[in-house]
Amino acid sequence: MDQLRREGADLFYLDNQLCLRPMDWNQFHRVSDNWRDLLAYLHRHEEENQNGSRRQA
């Protein structure tokens, strides 16, 4: 969380959702690829849950 804040964004939980908000939209490019990858993974996981599909182990 501290690293993300240093990069210019805030990660928070609101209305049963994990949210990422840049402190300034012009700083969004500073958010590291690792955080973007994590958010993309969470988004894909949520879509799979909504579609009723599950990943095979």
N, CA, C and O atoms as a Tripos MOL2 file, in Angstrom:
@<TRIPOS>MOLECULE
protein
  228   227    57     0     0
PROTEIN
NO_CHARGES

@<TRIPOS>ATOM
      1 N           0.8230   -1.1870    0.0000 N.3       1 MET1
      2 CA          0.0000    0.0000    0.0000 C.3       1 MET1
      3 C           0.8680    1.2520    0.0000 C.2       1 MET1
      4 O           0.5800    2.2150   -0.7110 O.2       1 MET1
      5 N           1.9300    1.2360    0.7990 N.am      2 ASP2
      6 CA          2.8150    2.4030    0.8410 C.3       2 ASP2
      7 C           3.4780    2.6320   -0.5070 C.2       2 ASP2
      8 O           3.6050    3.7690   -0.9620 O.2       2 ASP2
      9 N           3.9010    1.5410   -1.1460 N.am      3 GLN3
     10 CA          4.5340    1.6610   -2.4640 C.3       3 GLN3
     11 C           3.5620    2.2720   -3.4650 C.2       3 GLN3
     12 O           3.9430    3.1440   -4.2460 O.2       3 GLN3
     13 N           2.3360    1.8310   -3.4500 N.am      4 LEU4
     14 CA          1.3390    2.3620   -4.3710 C.3       4 LEU4
     15 C           1.1100    3.8460   -4.1200 C.2       4 LEU4
     16 O           0.9810    4.6180   -5.0700 O.2       4 LEU4
     17 N           1.0600    4.2500   -2.8760 N.am      5 ARG5
     18 CA          0.8890    5.6780   -2.5610 C.3       5 ARG5
     19 C           2.0780    6.4900   -3.0570 C.2       5 ARG5
     20 O           1.9170    7.6000   -3.5650 O.2       5 ARG5
     21 N           3.2810    5.9210   -2.9040 N.am      6 ARG6
     22 CA          4.4660    6.6280   -3.4090 C.3       6 ARG6
     23 C           4.4180    6.7790   -4.9250 C.2       6 ARG6
     24 O           4.9680    7.7280   -5.4830 O.2       6 ARG6
     25 N           3.7530    5.8310   -5.5860 N.am      7 GLU7
     26 CA          3.6260    5.8950   -7.0400 C.3       7 GLU7
     27 C           2.4900    6.8190   -7.4740 C.2       7 GLU7
     28 O           2.3210    7.0700   -8.6680 O.2       7 GLU7
     29 N           1.7250    7.3190   -6.5380 N.am      8 GLY8
     30 CA          0.7050    8.3100   -6.8650 C.3       8 GLY8
     31 C          -0.7020    7.7750   -6.9920 C.2       8 GLY8
     32 O          -1.5080    8.3310   -7.7390 O.2       8 GLY8
     33 N          -1.0190    6.6970   -6.2740 N.am      9 ALA9
     34 CA         -2.3680    6.1420   -6.3630 C.3       9 ALA9
     35 C          -2.7870    5.6230   -4.9930 C.2       9 ALA9
     36 O          -1.9690    5.4730   -4.0860 O.2       9 ALA9
     37 N          -4.0680    5.3560   -4.8710 N.am     10 ASP10
     38 CA         -4.6140    4.8410   -3.6240 C.3      10 ASP10
     39 C          -5.4430    3.6060   -3.9480 C.2      10 ASP10
     40 O          -6.2310    3.6130   -4.8930 O.2      10 ASP10
     41 N          -5.2670    2.5570   -3.1720 N.am     11 LEU11
     42 CA         -6.0330    1.3290   -3.3150 C.3      11 LEU11
     43 C          -6.9800    1.2610   -2.1260 C.2      11 LEU11
     44 O          -6.5490    1.3790   -0.9790 O.2      11 LEU11
     45 N          -8.2740    1.0710   -2.3940 N.am     12 PHE12
     46 CA         -9.2440    1.0470   -1.3060 C.3      12 PHE12
     47 C         -10.4100    0.1370   -1.6540 C.2      12 PHE12
     48 O         -10.5940   -0.2480   -2.8090 O.2      12 PHE12
     49 N         -11.1820   -0.1960   -0.6500 N.am     13 TYR13
     50 CA        -12.3240   -1.0880   -0.7610 C.3      13 TYR13
     51 C         -13.5870   -0.2680   -0.5400 C.2      13 TYR13
     52 O         -13.7100    0.4370    0.4610 O.2      13 TYR13
     53 N         -14.5320   -0.3630   -1.4830 N.am     14 LEU14
     54 CA        -15.7600    0.4240   -1.3960 C.3      14 LEU14
     55 C         -16.9030   -0.3560   -2.0280 C.2      14 LEU14
     56 O         -16.7790   -0.8360   -3.1550 O.2      14 LEU14
     57 N         -17.9930   -0.4840   -1.3270 N.am     15 ASP15
     58 CA        -19.1840   -1.1640   -1.8540 C.3      15 ASP15
     59 C         -18.8540   -2.5270   -2.4520 C.2      15 ASP15
     60 O         -19.2780   -2.8490   -3.5620 O.2      15 ASP15
     61 N         -18.0870   -3.3280   -1.7010 N.am     16 ASN16
     62 CA        -17.7330   -4.6830   -2.1070 C.3      16 ASN16
     63 C         -16.8640   -4.7100   -3.3700 C.2      16 ASN16
     64 O         -16.8910   -5.6860   -4.1200 O.2      16 ASN16
     65 N         -16.0990   -3.6490   -3.6040 N.am     17 GLN17
     66 CA        -15.2070   -3.5790   -4.7590 C.3      17 GLN17
     67 C         -13.8490   -3.0570   -4.3300 C.2      17 GLN17
     68 O         -13.7430   -2.1880   -3.4650 O.2      17 GLN17
     69 N         -12.8150   -3.6040   -4.9490 N.am     18 LEU18
     70 CA        -11.4660   -3.1110   -4.7530 C.3      18 LEU18
     71 C         -11.2260   -2.0330   -5.8030 C.2      18 LEU18
     72 O         -11.3830   -2.2880   -6.9970 O.2      18 LEU18
     73 N         -10.8510   -0.8450   -5.3760 N.am     19 CYS19
     74 CA        -10.7280    0.2950   -6.2840 C.3      19 CYS19
     75 C          -9.3020    0.8430   -6.2790 C.2      19 CYS19
     76 O          -8.6340    0.8510   -5.2450 O.2      19 CYS19
     77 N          -8.8570    1.2890   -7.4170 N.am     20 LEU20
     78 CA         -7.5820    1.9760   -7.5600 C.3      20 LEU20
     79 C          -7.8870    3.3680   -8.0820 C.2      20 LEU20
     80 O          -8.5420    3.5230   -9.1130 O.2      20 LEU20
     81 N          -7.4150    4.3710   -7.3750 N.am     21 ARG21
     82 CA         -7.6750    5.7420   -7.8010 C.3      21 ARG21
     83 C          -6.3630    6.5100   -7.7950 C.2      21 ARG21
     84 O          -5.7140    6.6430   -6.7580 O.2      21 ARG21
     85 N          -5.9800    7.0140   -8.9620 N.am     22 PRO22
     86 CA         -4.7950    7.8790   -8.9930 C.3      22 PRO22
     87 C          -5.0780    9.1410   -8.1900 C.2      22 PRO22
     88 O          -6.1940    9.6600   -8.2090 O.2      22 PRO22
     89 N          -4.0740    9.6270   -7.4940 N.am     23 MET23
     90 CA         -4.2450   10.8800   -6.7560 C.3      23 MET23
     91 C          -4.4490   12.0310   -7.7280 C.2      23 MET23
     92 O          -5.0930   13.0280   -7.4030 O.2      23 MET23
     93 N          -3.9010   11.8840   -8.9060 N.am     24 ASP24
     94 CA         -4.0770   12.8390   -9.9990 C.3      24 ASP24
     95 C          -4.0440   12.0110  -11.2790 C.2      24 ASP24
     96 O          -3.0940   11.2580  -11.4900 O.2      24 ASP24
     97 N          -5.0500   12.1310  -12.1370 N.am     25 TRP25
     98 CA         -5.1070   11.2910  -13.3380 C.3      25 TRP25
     99 C          -3.8890   11.4810  -14.2270 C.2      25 TRP25
    100 O          -3.5420   10.5790  -14.9890 O.2      25 TRP25
    101 N          -3.2410   12.6170  -14.1500 N.am     26 ASN26
    102 CA         -2.0230   12.8240  -14.9340 C.3      26 ASN26
    103 C          -0.8620   11.9960  -14.3990 C.2      26 ASN26
    104 O           0.1520   11.8490  -15.0810 O.2      26 ASN26
    105 N          -0.9920   11.4510  -13.1860 N.am     27 GLN27
    106 CA          0.0560   10.6200  -12.5970 C.3      27 GLN27
    107 C          -0.1830    9.1330  -12.8260 C.2      27 GLN27
    108 O           0.6290    8.3130  -12.4000 O.2      27 GLN27
    109 N          -1.2670    8.7710  -13.4820 N.am     28 PHE28
    110 CA         -1.5960    7.3540  -13.6200 C.3      28 PHE28
    111 C          -0.4860    6.5660  -14.3000 C.2      28 PHE28
    112 O          -0.2900    5.3900  -13.9950 O.2      28 PHE28
    113 N           0.2340    7.1850  -15.2030 N.am     29 HIS29
    114 CA          1.3270    6.4860  -15.8910 C.3      29 HIS29
    115 C           2.4180    6.0490  -14.9210 C.2      29 HIS29
    116 O           3.2060    5.1610  -15.2450 O.2      29 HIS29
    117 N           2.4800    6.6550  -13.7380 N.am     30 ARG30
    118 CA          3.4960    6.3030  -12.7430 C.3      30 ARG30
    119 C           3.1720    5.0190  -11.9960 C.2      30 ARG30
    120 O           4.0550    4.4380  -11.3650 O.2      30 ARG30
    121 N           1.9280    4.5640  -12.0530 N.am     31 VAL31
    122 CA          1.5490    3.3390  -11.3470 C.3      31 VAL31
    123 C           2.2200    2.1660  -12.0530 C.2      31 VAL31
    124 O           2.0750    1.9920  -13.2630 O.2      31 VAL31
    125 N           2.9490    1.3710  -11.2940 N.am     32 SER32
    126 CA          3.7580    0.3090  -11.8900 C.3      32 SER32
    127 C           2.9080   -0.7610  -12.5740 C.2      32 SER32
    128 O           1.7320   -0.9510  -12.2620 O.2      32 SER32
    129 N           3.5430   -1.4420  -13.5070 N.am     33 ASP33
    130 CA          2.8760   -2.5140  -14.2440 C.3      33 ASP33
    131 C           2.4110   -3.6330  -13.3180 C.2      33 ASP33
    132 O           1.4060   -4.2860  -13.5990 O.2      33 ASP33
    133 N           3.1250   -3.8600  -12.2220 N.am     34 ASN34
    134 CA          2.7120   -4.9170  -11.2930 C.3      34 ASN34
    135 C           1.3260   -4.6500  -10.7280 C.2      34 ASN34
    136 O           0.5220   -5.5740  -10.6080 O.2      34 ASN34
    137 N           1.0350   -3.4040  -10.3800 N.am     35 TRP35
    138 CA         -0.2990   -3.0700   -9.8610 C.3      35 TRP35
    139 C          -1.3440   -3.1980  -10.9550 C.2      35 TRP35
    140 O          -2.4460   -3.6890  -10.7080 O.2      35 TRP35
    141 N          -1.0100   -2.7640  -12.1550 N.am     36 ARG36
    142 CA         -1.9650   -2.8920  -13.2630 C.3      36 ARG36
    143 C          -2.2450   -4.3620  -13.5630 C.2      36 ARG36
    144 O          -3.3850   -4.7410  -13.8320 O.2      36 ARG36
    145 N          -1.1910   -5.1920  -13.5140 N.am     37 ASP37
    146 CA         -1.3720   -6.6260  -13.7350 C.3      37 ASP37
    147 C          -2.2660   -7.2410  -12.6640 C.2      37 ASP37
    148 O          -3.1240   -8.0690  -12.9700 O.2      37 ASP37
    149 N          -2.0700   -6.8400  -11.4130 N.am     38 LEU38
    150 CA         -2.9100   -7.3460  -10.3270 C.3      38 LEU38
    151 C          -4.3700   -6.9560  -10.5490 C.2      38 LEU38
    152 O          -5.2620   -7.7880  -10.3890 O.2      38 LEU38
    153 N          -4.6180   -5.7200  -10.9090 N.am     39 LEU39
    154 CA         -5.9920   -5.2740  -11.1400 C.3      39 LEU39
    155 C          -6.6150   -5.9980  -12.3280 C.2      39 LEU39
    156 O          -7.7960   -6.3410  -12.2890 O.2      39 LEU39
    157 N          -5.8370   -6.2340  -13.3830 N.am     40 ALA40
    158 CA         -6.3400   -6.9730  -14.5430 C.3      40 ALA40
    159 C          -6.6890   -8.4110  -14.1460 C.2      40 ALA40
    160 O          -7.7130   -8.9470  -14.5690 O.2      40 ALA40
    161 N          -5.8310   -9.0280  -13.3310 N.am     41 TYR41
    162 CA         -6.0970  -10.3860  -12.8470 C.3      41 TYR41
    163 C          -7.3920  -10.4210  -12.0400 C.2      41 TYR41
    164 O          -8.2260  -11.3020  -12.2480 O.2      41 TYR41
    165 N          -7.5650   -9.4810  -11.1290 N.am     42 LEU42
    166 CA         -8.7810   -9.4370  -10.3150 C.3      42 LEU42
    167 C         -10.0160   -9.2150  -11.1820 C.2      42 LEU42
    168 O         -11.0740   -9.7870  -10.9180 O.2      42 LEU42
    169 N          -9.8830   -8.3930  -12.2070 N.am     43 HIS43
    170 CA        -11.0040   -8.1360  -13.1140 C.3      43 HIS43
    171 C         -11.3820   -9.4140  -13.8720 C.2      43 HIS43
    172 O         -12.5620   -9.7420  -13.9890 O.2      43 HIS43
    173 N         -10.3750  -10.1350  -14.3890 N.am     44 ARG44
    174 CA        -10.6470  -11.3930  -15.0920 C.3      44 ARG44
    175 C         -11.3120  -12.4010  -14.1590 C.2      44 ARG44
    176 O         -12.2540  -13.0880  -14.5520 O.2      44 ARG44
    177 N         -10.8220  -12.4860  -12.9290 N.am     45 HIS45
    178 CA        -11.3860  -13.4110  -11.9490 C.3      45 HIS45
    179 C         -12.8560  -13.0720  -11.6830 C.2      45 HIS45
    180 O         -13.6950  -13.9690  -11.6010 O.2      45 HIS45
    181 N         -13.1610  -11.8000  -11.5500 N.am     46 GLU46
    182 CA        -14.5420  -11.3740  -11.3150 C.3      46 GLU46
    183 C         -15.4230  -11.7280  -12.5080 C.2      46 GLU46
    184 O         -16.5510  -12.1870  -12.3260 O.2      46 GLU46
    185 N         -14.9220  -11.5220  -13.7260 N.am     47 GLU47
    186 CA        -15.7020  -11.8740  -14.9170 C.3      47 GLU47
    187 C         -15.9680  -13.3710  -14.9690 C.2      47 GLU47
    188 O         -17.0710  -13.7930  -15.3160 O.2      47 GLU47
    189 N         -14.9630  -14.1800  -14.6280 N.am     48 GLU48
    190 CA        -15.1440  -15.6310  -14.6000 C.3      48 GLU48
    191 C         -16.2100  -16.0170  -13.5890 C.2      48 GLU48
    192 O         -17.0370  -16.8870  -13.8610 O.2      48 GLU48
    193 N         -16.1980  -15.3850  -12.4330 N.am     49 ASN49
    194 CA        -17.2130  -15.6760  -11.4140 C.3      49 ASN49
    195 C         -18.6020  -15.2880  -11.8920 C.2      49 ASN49
    196 O         -19.5680  -16.0120  -11.6500 O.2      49 ASN49
    197 N         -18.7100  -14.1600  -12.5640 N.am     50 GLN50
    198 CA        -20.0110  -13.7030  -13.0510 C.3      50 GLN50
    199 C         -20.5290  -14.6030  -14.1640 C.2      50 GLN50
    200 O         -21.7370  -14.8030  -14.2920 O.2      50 GLN50
    201 N         -19.6160  -15.1500  -14.9730 N.am     51 ASN51
    202 CA        -20.0060  -16.0220  -16.0760 C.3      51 ASN51
    203 C         -20.2150  -17.4610  -15.6250 C.2      51 ASN51
    204 O         -20.6620  -18.2990  -16.4070 O.2      51 ASN51
    205 N         -19.8980  -17.7480  -14.3770 N.am     52 GLY52
    206 CA        -20.0770  -19.0930  -13.8580 C.3      52 GLY52
    207 C         -18.9740  -20.0520  -14.2460 C.2      52 GLY52
    208 O         -19.0610  -21.2400  -13.9350 O.2      52 GLY52
    209 N         -17.9440  -19.5780  -14.9130 N.am     53 SER53
    210 CA        -16.8360  -20.4530  -15.2990 C.3      53 SER53
    211 C         -15.7670  -20.4110  -14.2230 C.2      53 SER53
    212 O         -15.6190  -19.4140  -13.5170 O.2      53 SER53
    213 N         -15.0380  -21.4800  -14.1080 N.am     54 ARG54
    214 CA        -13.9480  -21.5590  -13.1360 C.3      54 ARG54
    215 C         -12.6940  -22.0160  -13.8530 C.2      54 ARG54
    216 O         -12.7530  -22.7460  -14.8420 O.2      54 ARG54
    217 N         -11.5640  -21.5760  -13.3400 N.am     55 ARG55
    218 CA        -10.2880  -22.0070  -13.8950 C.3      55 ARG55
    219 C         -10.0340  -23.4500  -13.4860 C.2      55 ARG55
    220 O         -10.3490  -23.8560  -12.3670 O.2      55 ARG55
    221 N          -9.4680  -24.2080  -14.3940 N.am     56 GLN56
    222 CA         -9.0860  -25.5810  -14.0950 C.3      56 GLN56
    223 C          -7.7330  -25.5950  -13.4210 C.2      56 GLN56
    224 O          -6.8170  -24.8930  -13.8510 O.2      56 GLN56
    225 N          -7.5950  -26.3770  -12.3800 N.am     57 ALA57
    226 CA         -6.3160  -26.4720  -11.6600 C.3      57 ALA57
    227 C          -5.3790  -27.4320  -12.3580 C.2      57 ALA57
    228 O          -4.2560  -27.6410  -11.8990 O.2      57 ALA57
@<TRIPOS>BOND
     1     1     2 1
     2     2     3 1
     3     3     4 2
     4     3     5 am
     5     5     6 1
     6     6     7 1
     7     7     8 2
     8     7     9 am
     9     9    10 1
    10    10    11 1
    11    11    12 2
    12    11    13 am
    13    13    14 1
    14    14    15 1
    15    15    16 2
    16    15    17 am
    17    17    18 1
    18    18    19 1
    19    19    20 2
    20    19    21 am
    21    21    22 1
    22    22    23 1
    23    23    24 2
    24    23    25 am
    25    25    26 1
    26    26    27 1
    27    27    28 2
    28    27    29 am
    29    29    30 1
    30    30    31 1
    31    31    32 2
    32    31    33 am
    33    33    34 1
    34    34    35 1
    35    35    36 2
    36    35    37 am
    37    37    38 1
    38    38    39 1
    39    39    40 2
    40    39    41 am
    41    41    42 1
    42    42    43 1
    43    43    44 2
    44    43    45 am
    45    45    46 1
    46    46    47 1
    47    47    48 2
    48    47    49 am
    49    49    50 1
    50    50    51 1
    51    51    52 2
    52    51    53 am
    53    53    54 1
    54    54    55 1
    55    55    56 2
    56    55    57 am
    57    57    58 1
    58    58    59 1
    59    59    60 2
    60    59    61 am
    61    61    62 1
    62    62    63 1
    63    63    64 2
    64    63    65 am
    65    65    66 1
    66    66    67 1
    67    67    68 2
    68    67    69 am
    69    69    70 1
    70    70    71 1
    71    71    72 2
    72    71    73 am
    73    73    74 1
    74    74    75 1
    75    75    76 2
    76    75    77 am
    77    77    78 1
    78    78    79 1
    79    79    80 2
    80    79    81 am
    81    81    82 1
    82    82    83 1
    83    83    84 2
    84    83    85 am
    85    85    86 1
    86    86    87 1
    87    87    88 2
    88    87    89 am
    89    89    90 1
    90    90    91 1
    91    91    92 2
    92    91    93 am
    93    93    94 1
    94    94    95 1
    95    95    96 2
    96    95    97 am
    97    97    98 1
    98    98    99 1
    99    99   100 2
   100    99   101 am
   101   101   102 1
   102   102   103 1
   103   103   104 2
   104   103   105 am
   105   105   106 1
   106   106   107 1
   107   107   108 2
   108   107   109 am
   109   109   110 1
   110   110   111 1
   111   111   112 2
   112   111   113 am
   113   113   114 1
   114   114   115 1
   115   115   116 2
   116   115   117 am
   117   117   118 1
   118   118   119 1
   119   119   120 2
   120   119   121 am
   121   121   122 1
   122   122   123 1
   123   123   124 2
   124   123   125 am
   125   125   126 1
   126   126   127 1
   127   127   128 2
   128   127   129 am
   129   129   130 1
   130   130   131 1
   131   131   132 2
   132   131   133 am
   133   133   134 1
   134   134   135 1
   135   135   136 2
   136   135   137 am
   137   137   138 1
   138   138   139 1
   139   139   140 2
   140   139   141 am
   141   141   142 1
   142   142   143 1
   143   143   144 2
   144   143   145 am
   145   145   146 1
   146   146   147 1
   147   147   148 2
   148   147   149 am
   149   149   150 1
   150   150   151 1
   151   151   152 2
   152   151   153 am
   153   153   154 1
   154   154   155 1
   155   155   156 2
   156   155   157 am
   157   157   158 1
   158   158   159 1
   159   159   160 2
   160   159   161 am
   161   161   162 1
   162   162   163 1
   163   163   164 2
   164   163   165 am
   165   165   166 1
   166   166   167 1
   167   167   168 2
   168   167   169 am
   169   169   170 1
   170   170   171 1
   171   171   172 2
   172   171   173 am
   173   173   174 1
   174   174   175 1
   175   175   176 2
   176   175   177 am
   177   177   178 1
   178   178   179 1
   179   179   180 2
   180   179   181 am
   181   181   182 1
   182   182   183 1
   183   183   184 2
   184   183   185 am
   185   185   186 1
   186   186   187 1
   187   187   188 2
   188   187   189 am
   189   189   190 1
   190   190   191 1
   191   191   192 2
   192   191   193 am
   193   193   194 1
   194   194   195 1
   195   195   196 2
   196   195   197 am
   197   197   198 1
   198   198   199 1
   199   199   200 2
   200   199   201 am
   201   201   202 1
   202   202   203 1
   203   203   204 2
   204   203   205 am
   205   205   206 1
   206   206   207 1
   207   207   208 2
   208   207   209 am
   209   209   210 1
   210   210   211 1
   211   211   212 2
   212   211   213 am
   213   213   214 1
   214   214   215 1
   215   215   216 2
   216   215   217 am
   217   217   218 1
   218   218   219 1
   219   219   220 2
   220   219   221 am
   221   221   222 1
   222   222   223 1
   223   223   224 2
   224   223   225 am
   225   225   226 1
   226   226   227 1
   227   227   228 2
@<TRIPOS>SUBSTRUCTURE
     1 MET1         2 RESIDUE 1 A MET
     2 ASP2         6 RESIDUE 1 A ASP
     3 GLN3        10 RESIDUE 1 A GLN
     4 LEU4        14 RESIDUE 1 A LEU
     5 ARG5        18 RESIDUE 1 A ARG
     6 ARG6        22 RESIDUE 1 A ARG
     7 GLU7        26 RESIDUE 1 A GLU
     8 GLY8        30 RESIDUE 1 A GLY
     9 ALA9        34 RESIDUE 1 A ALA
    10 ASP10       38 RESIDUE 1 A ASP
    11 LEU11       42 RESIDUE 1 A LEU
    12 PHE12       46 RESIDUE 1 A PHE
    13 TYR13       50 RESIDUE 1 A TYR
    14 LEU14       54 RESIDUE 1 A LEU
    15 ASP15       58 RESIDUE 1 A ASP
    16 ASN16       62 RESIDUE 1 A ASN
    17 GLN17       66 RESIDUE 1 A GLN
    18 LEU18       70 RESIDUE 1 A LEU
    19 CYS19       74 RESIDUE 1 A CYS
    20 LEU20       78 RESIDUE 1 A LEU
    21 ARG21       82 RESIDUE 1 A ARG
    22 PRO22       86 RESIDUE 1 A PRO
    23 MET23       90 RESIDUE 1 A MET
    24 ASP24       94 RESIDUE 1 A ASP
    25 TRP25       98 RESIDUE 1 A TRP
    26 ASN26      102 RESIDUE 1 A ASN
    27 GLN27      106 RESIDUE 1 A GLN
    28 PHE28      110 RESIDUE 1 A PHE
    29 HIS29      114 RESIDUE 1 A HIS
    30 ARG30      118 RESIDUE 1 A ARG
    31 VAL31      122 RESIDUE 1 A VAL
    32 SER32      126 RESIDUE 1 A SER
    33 ASP33      130 RESIDUE 1 A ASP
    34 ASN34      134 RESIDUE 1 A ASN
    35 TRP35      138 RESIDUE 1 A TRP
    36 ARG36      142 RESIDUE 1 A ARG
    37 ASP37      146 RESIDUE 1 A ASP
    38 LEU38      150 RESIDUE 1 A LEU
    39 LEU39      154 RESIDUE 1 A LEU
    40 ALA40      158 RESIDUE 1 A ALA
    41 TYR41      162 RESIDUE 1 A TYR
    42 LEU42      166 RESIDUE 1 A LEU
    43 HIS43      170 RESIDUE 1 A HIS
    44 ARG44      174 RESIDUE 1 A ARG
    45 HIS45      178 RESIDUE 1 A HIS
    46 GLU46      182 RESIDUE 1 A GLU
    47 GLU47      186 RESIDUE 1 A GLU
    48 GLU48      190 RESIDUE 1 A GLU
    49 ASN49      194 RESIDUE 1 A ASN
    50 GLN50      198 RESIDUE 1 A GLN
    51 ASN51      202 RESIDUE 1 A ASN
    52 GLY52      206 RESIDUE 1 A GLY
    53 SER53      210 RESIDUE 1 A SER
    54 ARG54      214 RESIDUE 1 A ARG
    55 ARG55      218 RESIDUE 1 A ARG
    56 GLN56      222 RESIDUE 1 A GLN
    57 ALA57      226 RESIDUE 1 A ALA
